[in-house]
XYZ file of C-alpha atoms in Angstrom:
586
model
C 8.374 22.471 1.914
C 8.110 22.952 -1.658
C 5.217 25.277 -3.079
C 3.304 23.046 -4.008
C 2.897 21.570 -1.255
C 2.007 23.952 0.660
C -1.897 23.271 0.350
C -3.502 24.004 3.653
C -5.763 20.983 4.685
C -5.283 21.266 7.712
C -8.368 23.053 8.158
C -10.307 20.613 5.451
C -13.986 20.576 7.489
C -13.962 16.975 9.498
C -16.806 15.722 7.734
C -16.128 15.857 4.418
C -17.443 13.160 2.311
C -14.195 11.097 0.756
C -13.755 12.288 -2.645
C -14.034 15.836 -1.725
C -10.933 14.858 0.369
C -9.285 13.806 -1.679
C -10.399 17.209 -4.277
C -8.363 18.946 -2.147
C -5.796 16.739 -1.488
C -5.025 17.234 -5.953
C -6.302 20.963 -5.617
C -5.147 21.730 -9.004
C -3.989 24.959 -9.959
C -6.190 26.206 -13.743
C -2.857 26.036 -16.008
C -2.658 22.292 -14.865
C -6.503 21.693 -15.274
C -6.228 23.412 -18.742
C -2.950 21.024 -19.963
C -4.708 17.816 -18.576
C -8.049 19.582 -20.475
C -5.969 20.196 -23.578
C -4.070 17.205 -23.672
C -7.456 14.658 -23.213
C -8.716 16.231 -26.307
C -5.753 16.123 -28.370
C -5.375 12.597 -27.600
C -9.782 12.140 -28.021
C -9.555 13.688 -31.055
C -6.109 11.816 -33.341
C -8.137 7.876 -31.843
C -11.022 9.273 -33.608
C -9.440 10.208 -36.415
C -7.498 7.020 -37.767
C -10.151 5.241 -38.302
C -12.324 7.439 -40.098
C -8.532 8.455 -42.378
C -8.432 3.796 -42.416
C -12.087 3.718 -43.919
C -11.090 6.327 -46.301
C -8.385 4.765 -47.514
C -10.182 1.476 -47.572
C -13.360 3.868 -50.221
C -10.637 5.449 -52.202
C -9.039 1.948 -53.213
C -12.737 0.374 -53.796
C -13.535 3.137 -56.606
C -9.664 2.890 -58.271
C -10.389 6.681 -59.901
C -7.461 8.634 -58.514
C -6.036 6.255 -56.573
C -3.123 5.880 -56.170
C -2.479 9.657 -54.774
C -5.210 9.021 -51.690
C -3.921 6.478 -50.192
C -0.528 8.109 -50.082
C -2.508 11.607 -48.933
C -4.578 9.396 -46.589
C -2.063 7.307 -44.987
C 0.184 10.478 -44.668
C -2.102 12.033 -42.724
C -2.788 8.801 -40.180
C 1.113 8.406 -39.749
C 1.276 12.120 -38.329
C -2.298 11.726 -36.408
C -0.459 8.947 -35.093
C 2.778 10.923 -34.429
C 0.562 13.527 -32.355
C -0.947 10.523 -30.651
C 1.938 9.761 -29.329
C 2.714 12.886 -27.942
C -0.723 14.482 -26.755
C -0.950 10.821 -24.823
C 2.605 11.153 -23.434
C 2.023 14.720 -21.883
C -1.241 14.056 -20.159
C 0.301 11.208 -18.616
C 2.908 13.467 -17.179
C 0.461 15.481 -16.404
C -1.310 13.258 -14.820
C 0.587 11.700 -12.808
C 2.396 14.695 -11.797
C -0.416 15.398 -10.517
C -1.065 12.545 -8.644
C 1.813 12.048 -7.437
C 1.195 15.354 -5.502
C -2.378 15.254 -4.022
C -1.101 11.979 -2.986
C 2.090 13.604 -0.608
C -0.126 16.206 0.846
C -3.149 14.113 2.181
C 0.194 11.635 3.511
C 1.256 15.167 4.949
C -2.281 16.222 5.932
C -3.078 12.678 7.648
C 0.361 12.627 9.480
C 0.032 16.483 10.434
C -2.912 16.242 11.984
C -2.097 12.759 14.434
C 1.186 14.135 15.375
C -0.653 17.369 16.469
C -3.455 14.714 18.596
C -1.991 14.644 22.155
C -1.940 11.887 23.620
C -5.138 10.867 24.964
C -6.388 10.454 21.254
C -4.095 7.956 20.008
C -4.323 5.766 23.066
C -7.164 4.002 22.305
C -5.599 3.531 18.548
C -3.233 1.032 17.303
C 0.204 2.655 16.315
C 0.964 -0.640 13.743
C -2.554 0.344 12.009
C -1.982 4.101 12.034
C 1.492 3.250 10.148
C -0.989 1.154 7.894
C -3.952 3.709 7.093
C -1.191 6.924 7.075
C 0.858 4.699 4.045
C -1.030 2.227 2.659
C -4.393 3.522 2.254
C -2.850 7.481 1.427
C -1.265 5.182 -1.171
C -4.855 4.569 -2.833
C -4.003 6.844 -5.444
C -1.477 5.313 -6.902
C -2.457 2.920 -6.671
C -6.393 2.704 -7.492
C -7.477 6.040 -8.026
C -4.569 6.713 -10.786
C -6.573 4.905 -12.949
C -9.896 6.825 -12.474
C -7.959 10.059 -12.938
C -5.903 8.438 -16.492
C -8.609 6.273 -17.690
C -12.255 6.792 -16.610
C -12.425 10.557 -18.004
C -10.376 9.127 -21.536
C -12.690 5.934 -21.126
C -16.103 8.395 -21.123
C -14.773 10.618 -24.005
C -13.661 7.487 -26.418
C -17.200 6.672 -25.797
C -19.343 8.907 -26.784
C -16.944 10.219 -29.179
C -17.043 6.508 -31.206
C -20.844 6.485 -30.681
C -21.336 10.163 -31.913
C -19.621 8.892 -34.912
C -20.995 5.652 -35.435
C -24.425 7.390 -35.184
C -24.066 9.207 -38.194
C -22.033 6.595 -40.579
C -25.068 3.944 -39.452
C -27.810 5.013 -36.765
C -28.598 0.890 -36.778
C -25.663 -0.411 -35.752
C -24.939 2.267 -33.438
C -27.976 1.708 -31.634
C -27.146 -1.865 -31.844
C -23.719 -1.178 -30.204
C -25.775 1.326 -27.147
C -28.033 -1.706 -26.715
C -25.052 -3.745 -25.715
C -22.812 -1.455 -23.460
C -26.161 -0.759 -21.399
C -26.648 -4.460 -20.879
C -23.223 -4.551 -19.346
C -23.613 -2.124 -17.479
C -26.566 -3.107 -15.769
C -24.801 -6.889 -15.313
C -21.509 -4.888 -14.204
C -23.726 -3.206 -11.192
C -25.928 -6.310 -10.364
C -22.729 -8.241 -9.712
C -20.235 -5.926 -8.576
C -22.534 -4.538 -5.246
C -21.446 -7.117 -3.266
C -17.730 -5.661 -4.183
C -17.368 -3.136 -1.921
C -18.051 -4.769 1.565
C -15.614 -7.596 0.100
C -12.767 -5.208 -0.928
C -13.554 -3.363 2.407
C -12.678 -6.365 4.439
C -9.819 -6.749 2.705
C -7.581 -2.974 3.548
C -9.362 -3.991 7.024
C -7.842 -7.053 7.421
C -4.228 -5.391 5.908
C -4.757 -3.383 8.719
C -5.010 -5.372 11.146
C -1.965 -7.548 9.508
C 0.360 -5.074 9.950
C -0.707 -3.916 13.609
C -0.349 -7.096 14.250
C 2.908 -7.254 13.414
C 4.141 -3.924 13.983
C 3.123 -5.291 17.616
C 5.676 -8.026 17.691
C 8.603 -6.236 16.062
C 8.403 -3.622 19.014
C 8.143 -6.293 21.499
C 10.941 -8.679 19.362
C 12.866 -8.688 22.525
C 9.805 -9.641 24.889
C 8.784 -12.777 21.941
C 12.414 -14.291 22.257
C 13.167 -13.603 25.824
C 10.094 -15.730 26.576
C 10.525 -17.994 23.836
C 6.912 -16.815 22.435
C 8.019 -17.472 18.979
C 5.295 -20.506 17.855
C 2.672 -18.234 19.691
C 3.753 -15.201 17.635
C 3.596 -17.081 14.319
C 0.388 -18.506 14.951
C -1.002 -15.100 16.151
C 0.466 -13.894 12.461
C -1.223 -16.654 10.725
C -4.987 -15.994 11.772
C -4.624 -13.161 10.584
C -2.725 -13.943 7.517
C -5.645 -16.440 6.971
C -8.747 -13.624 7.610
C -6.812 -12.219 5.197
C -6.589 -14.618 3.238
C -10.492 -15.893 3.038
C -11.656 -12.579 2.509
C -9.076 -11.748 -0.373
C -10.560 -14.896 -1.635
C -13.831 -13.831 -1.820
C -13.177 -10.340 -3.687
C -11.557 -12.938 -5.740
C -14.988 -14.556 -6.803
C -16.535 -11.526 -7.421
C -14.196 -9.735 -9.914
C -13.914 -13.518 -11.435
C -17.623 -13.435 -12.187
C -17.982 -9.514 -12.920
C -14.746 -9.608 -15.299
C -15.547 -12.430 -17.472
C -19.286 -11.302 -17.679
C -18.303 -7.727 -19.030
C -15.865 -9.523 -21.628
C -18.760 -11.912 -22.802
C -21.158 -9.214 -23.476
C -18.354 -6.862 -25.706
C -17.024 -9.904 -27.812
C -21.030 -10.829 -28.427
C -21.397 -6.856 -29.861
C -18.315 -6.938 -31.896
C -19.808 -9.867 -33.488
C -23.404 -8.574 -33.804
C -21.556 -5.785 -35.366
C -19.529 -7.262 -37.946
C -22.477 -9.928 -39.102
C -24.691 -7.086 -39.366
C -22.954 -5.000 -41.195
C -21.775 -7.029 -43.228
C -25.292 -7.846 -44.762
C -24.784 -3.538 -45.264
C -22.273 -3.927 -46.959
C -24.433 -6.665 -49.593
C -26.973 -4.536 -49.608
C -25.324 -1.431 -50.425
C -26.092 0.589 -47.624
C -22.778 0.563 -45.885
C -19.487 0.694 -48.138
C -16.476 -1.052 -47.151
C -14.663 1.234 -45.702
C -17.179 2.403 -43.685
C -17.753 -1.220 -42.042
C -14.129 -0.997 -41.853
C -13.215 2.376 -39.883
C -16.778 0.984 -37.795
C -14.953 -2.592 -36.935
C -11.857 0.013 -35.807
C -14.402 1.813 -33.603
C -15.914 -1.600 -32.216
C -12.471 -1.864 -31.214
C -11.367 1.543 -29.768
C -14.583 1.145 -27.549
C -13.390 -2.508 -26.561
C -11.223 -1.692 -24.038
C -12.970 1.148 -21.752
C -16.197 -1.233 -22.421
C -13.603 -4.297 -21.072
C -12.478 -2.032 -18.509
C -15.785 -0.861 -17.044
C -15.822 -3.527 -14.151
C -12.248 -3.041 -13.560
C -12.998 1.030 -13.406
C -15.895 0.473 -10.495
C -13.039 -1.705 -8.800
C -11.124 0.671 -8.474
C -13.583 3.326 -7.892
C -14.694 0.974 -5.091
C -11.426 0.377 -3.349
C -10.793 4.055 -3.711
C -14.086 5.135 -2.076
C -13.572 2.396 0.548
C -10.108 3.320 1.296
C -10.400 7.386 1.505
C -13.069 7.025 3.490
C -11.722 5.440 6.516
C -9.032 8.556 6.375
C -11.749 10.963 5.524
C -13.643 9.473 9.248
C -9.772 8.933 10.971
C -9.096 12.443 10.054
C -12.736 13.497 10.990
C -11.969 12.183 14.373
C -8.742 14.253 14.845
C -9.853 17.897 14.669
C -6.460 20.284 13.946
C -5.371 21.794 17.329
C -6.143 25.437 18.126
C -3.357 27.377 19.652
C -4.015 30.930 20.656
C -1.201 32.282 21.569
C 2.166 32.284 19.562
C 5.175 33.656 21.975
C 6.028 33.544 25.957
C 4.836 35.693 28.120
C 7.503 37.346 29.824
C 8.003 37.897 33.561
C 8.322 34.878 36.361
C 7.203 31.547 34.860
C 4.899 30.109 37.332
C 2.972 27.371 37.685
C -1.081 26.896 38.814
C -2.505 23.905 39.425
C -6.402 25.034 40.091
C -8.214 21.502 41.186
C -7.534 19.103 37.587
C -8.777 15.456 37.275
C -7.964 13.085 34.822
C -9.766 10.098 33.816
C -8.213 7.746 30.908
C -10.857 7.267 27.730
C -13.362 4.863 28.039
C -12.942 4.625 32.582
C -14.687 5.840 35.176
C -11.622 6.170 37.740
C -9.438 9.301 38.426
C -6.155 9.534 37.872
C -6.321 12.669 39.007
C -8.842 14.002 41.242
C -9.074 17.768 42.476
C -5.999 18.670 42.110
C -4.432 22.045 43.221
C -0.537 22.726 43.247
C 1.454 25.989 42.521
C 5.587 26.615 42.213
C 7.335 29.563 42.053
C 10.796 30.966 39.524
C 13.277 29.624 40.890
C 11.733 26.409 43.577
C 12.486 23.180 43.334
C 9.651 20.465 43.624
C 10.015 17.125 44.171
C 6.234 15.279 42.842
C 6.702 11.609 44.912
C 3.982 8.627 45.244
C 3.316 4.678 44.351
C 3.173 3.394 41.363
C -0.016 4.202 39.755
C -0.794 7.550 42.454
C -1.282 10.006 39.341
C 2.240 11.379 38.641
C 3.455 11.241 35.192
C -0.414 11.627 33.882
C -0.202 14.861 35.513
C 3.543 15.749 33.992
C 1.416 15.425 30.999
C -1.288 17.390 32.126
C 1.420 20.357 32.610
C 3.306 20.229 29.597
C 0.347 19.948 27.609
C 0.770 16.305 26.060
C -3.122 15.707 28.129
C -6.615 17.511 28.286
C -7.497 18.209 31.829
C -11.053 16.802 32.438
C -11.866 20.061 34.857
C -9.448 22.924 36.229
C -7.381 25.047 35.295
C -3.316 24.655 34.058
C -2.075 27.735 33.868
C 2.076 28.668 32.614
C 3.359 31.418 33.413
C -0.070 33.501 34.522
C -1.142 32.027 30.932
C -4.151 28.565 30.255
C -1.758 26.518 29.308
C -4.306 25.457 26.351
C -3.338 28.636 24.612
C 0.405 28.207 24.204
C 1.681 27.732 20.699
C 3.313 24.432 20.628
C 6.752 25.730 19.532
C 6.883 28.581 21.627
C 5.574 25.783 24.551
C 8.359 23.696 23.949
C 11.015 26.088 22.926
C 10.001 27.549 27.078
C 9.692 24.391 29.019
C 11.638 21.188 27.847
C 10.654 17.676 29.724
C 12.377 14.346 30.735
C 10.064 11.883 30.142
C 10.150 7.811 31.230
C 11.123 5.599 28.449
C 13.964 7.572 27.223
C 13.032 7.132 23.249
C 16.326 7.730 21.146
C 16.098 7.942 18.049
C 18.156 6.518 15.527
C 20.172 8.338 14.725
C 24.055 10.451 16.232
C 24.099 11.368 19.901
C 24.115 15.054 18.576
C 20.802 14.800 16.638
C 19.204 13.154 19.191
C 20.732 15.939 21.518
C 19.482 18.532 19.710
C 15.895 17.490 19.012
C 13.880 19.553 20.231
C 16.116 22.735 19.068
C 17.912 22.395 15.675
C 19.074 25.944 16.201
C 21.105 25.695 18.759
C 25.454 26.661 18.910
C 27.581 23.156 19.648
C 28.610 25.465 22.490
C 25.119 25.156 23.797
C 25.141 22.003 23.332
C 28.880 21.318 24.756
C 27.295 22.922 28.440
C 24.166 20.919 28.335
C 26.470 17.635 27.609
C 29.057 18.252 30.698
C 25.555 19.442 33.039
C 24.144 16.153 31.684
C 27.261 14.182 33.241
C 27.784 13.112 29.581
C 30.980 14.261 28.314
C 32.882 11.085 29.978
C 30.699 8.811 27.780
C 31.157 10.744 24.994
C 35.203 10.985 25.241
C 35.329 7.069 25.219
C 33.551 6.594 22.512
C 35.039 6.732 19.498
C 33.207 8.528 16.904
C 32.230 11.055 20.408
C 28.936 12.883 19.740
C 28.300 12.023 16.384
C 28.228 7.721 17.493
C 24.945 6.197 15.948
C 23.407 5.315 19.379
C 20.626 2.539 17.170
C 17.512 2.110 17.809
C 15.722 3.427 20.316
C 19.801 3.954 21.584
C 19.919 -0.006 21.845
C 23.409 1.179 21.219
C 24.004 2.472 24.701
C 23.226 1.429 28.351
C 19.896 2.683 30.949
C 22.374 4.538 31.906
C 24.040 6.823 29.006
C 20.426 7.187 27.054
C 19.399 8.954 30.099
C 22.064 10.795 30.358
C 21.589 11.694 25.995
C 18.244 12.295 27.547
C 19.205 14.913 30.308
C 21.154 16.804 27.715
C 18.592 16.560 25.187
C 16.003 18.454 28.016
C 19.059 20.794 28.832
C 19.316 22.272 25.942
C 18.008 25.937 25.070
C 18.443 26.088 28.744
C 14.779 26.520 28.902
C 12.874 28.090 32.086
C 11.064 25.232 32.658
C 12.445 21.521 33.485
C 9.908 19.061 34.212
C 11.825 15.342 34.512
C 10.105 11.899 34.924
C 11.785 10.028 37.363
C 15.519 11.355 36.147
C 17.887 9.180 38.307
C 16.271 5.984 36.907
C 19.011 3.875 35.632
C 22.015 6.393 37.067
C 24.227 4.589 39.245
C 26.139 5.613 42.002
C 29.035 7.848 39.653
C 26.095 9.786 37.720
C 23.911 10.316 40.594
C 26.205 13.245 42.484
C 26.201 15.137 38.537
C 22.386 15.253 38.439
C 22.242 16.582 41.748
C 24.334 19.670 41.375
C 22.693 20.185 38.021
C 19.497 21.031 39.381
C 21.027 22.546 41.789
C 22.969 24.884 39.130
C 21.247 27.697 38.197
C 18.551 26.952 40.001
C 17.271 31.020 40.185
C 15.984 31.729 36.405
C 14.265 28.742 36.219
C 11.842 26.436 37.927
C 11.812 22.443 38.434
C 10.126 20.227 38.934
C 10.400 16.126 39.054
C 9.049 12.819 39.620
C 11.197 10.785 41.651
C 12.069 7.706 44.414
C 15.444 7.846 46.250
C 15.447 9.549 48.355
C 19.210 11.872 47.038
C 17.322 13.317 44.647
C 14.540 14.117 47.025
C 16.633 15.829 49.602
C 17.457 18.944 47.315
C 13.490 19.630 46.076
C 12.151 23.298 48.120
C 9.015 20.813 48.811
C 8.067 18.119 48.563
C 4.542 17.026 46.624
C 2.950 13.500 47.818
C 0.108 12.230 45.628
C -1.525 9.006 46.697
C -4.721 7.847 44.137
C -5.081 10.787 42.756
C -5.027 13.488 45.568
C -2.881 15.454 47.255
C -2.104 14.289 50.616
C 0.723 16.294 51.794
C 2.916 19.235 50.397
C 5.670 19.695 53.007
C 9.413 19.850 52.804
C 12.008 16.969 52.210
C 12.742 16.349 56.550
C 8.529 16.886 56.891
C 7.633 13.430 54.953
C 8.110 11.024 57.375
C 4.409 12.765 58.018
C 3.324 11.911 54.963
C 2.510 8.016 55.974
C 5.213 4.860 56.423
C 4.658 4.467 53.393
C 6.879 7.371 51.870
C 9.422 6.815 54.987
C 11.391 5.659 52.192
C 11.203 9.209 50.368
C 13.948 10.423 53.411
C 16.703 12.054 53.535
C 19.735 10.499 53.811
C 21.411 12.981 54.460
C 21.156 17.258 56.049
């Protein structure tokens, strides 16, 4: 990570106000602020000087005394200042772009890190598509909206202040006339644009909803095609698209009233100044050159005043978007890990009185579960669907926090483990076989990127994957496709098993390891579980008798409670519902 990206936002206050979060993301260094300030002042001085030189040139021509030399001298000065204006402006925009781009990166990185660190329970109630929308589109607020606030608003404010001061010095009455027009424009812009915040907030919400629906459809594309639900999905997207369209039209109506109003008031003020200035020149109280300079200053002031409504819209859009990001950050506190290394000694598991219910539900998935297992043991967890087996494994892995009770690995509470140390000690094979769109090699060493090639070959052999790799044209370099779609279910299972074995973890947690494996692939799995068993603790969920038969103990889970702990040969005492787990061979 580059040095400019290391500004640690992980401990930003969860209740931080939106623009405080933005300032923390930008976090400019003193020299960056000095560079921005210096170039901005340079642009400001150059822009104020050019109209003054134009007015002085015209007055010199009217006076006719030394007019030729004066016109050349003032013209040359104006050209030099125009060149300086270009240099200052280019440097300012470059510095501002760099600052905003890095701030966008930091904000997106902070949000992504905060999301990726959360336990599964924190994300279970959120739509993944909407999370992606916030992560990518909402953080882009710096580039699409906040950039105007940082680049244009400070310059606009300085321009208005500087021009007004010069005009006040040149002709106080005209300057007061201009200030009255600007005050009227500001008041009307606020009144007309007040509903814009709500309208823009609704637009962003509709965008997130539409993105979430699209993500869900793409994730379930196979089901859509299998059940012929294309028309249904099109209608569902149409409904979300129409809601977004109506929200955009509402916001557009507000903007359509705001921007023309600002334009009208600015034009009226310009006409009034020219009209009154002409009378002053006729009366001899204002020179033609000063009137020209006054008109040039009015032209310079026209742009920031004209864009006042746009700046207001950018501010409201930025505030609304940043408020959503701040609320998401506040809802996802940074996890605290107390232990940085794995403890020495046997890696036993101790689970005492663990209960768990999913957020928003009163039904306990686990109810006062107590289990102990020692290094060298093979423990099988069996039970009907919905008994809480996979949830118990997630709590054991530290992926879900228990509502009550204690889970210790190596005599240390799992919540006190550092995540890196925990993952290097406990390896898992979850359900669903999550593979990434990369090579088999990269998928295997995903959890242990520094592992040697020899260890990868060992894991491939132990997982029964060697024969699969041998017949693939590119071997371990074969790209598995999206979610491993180029492999069969059994092949994906073996890749995931090899990934769990890499690094030789001291605790192996497997959820349905025999899923999708045929009769020829099952014996290597069973042999792998038996090999080197004394150097690790194996904890697995299974439904097939062959795998359950190798366990030292079988823990029967039903309706979230431990109903029996026995040897595989004693499973018949657990009741007829578990008879299918009886070993087929002694």
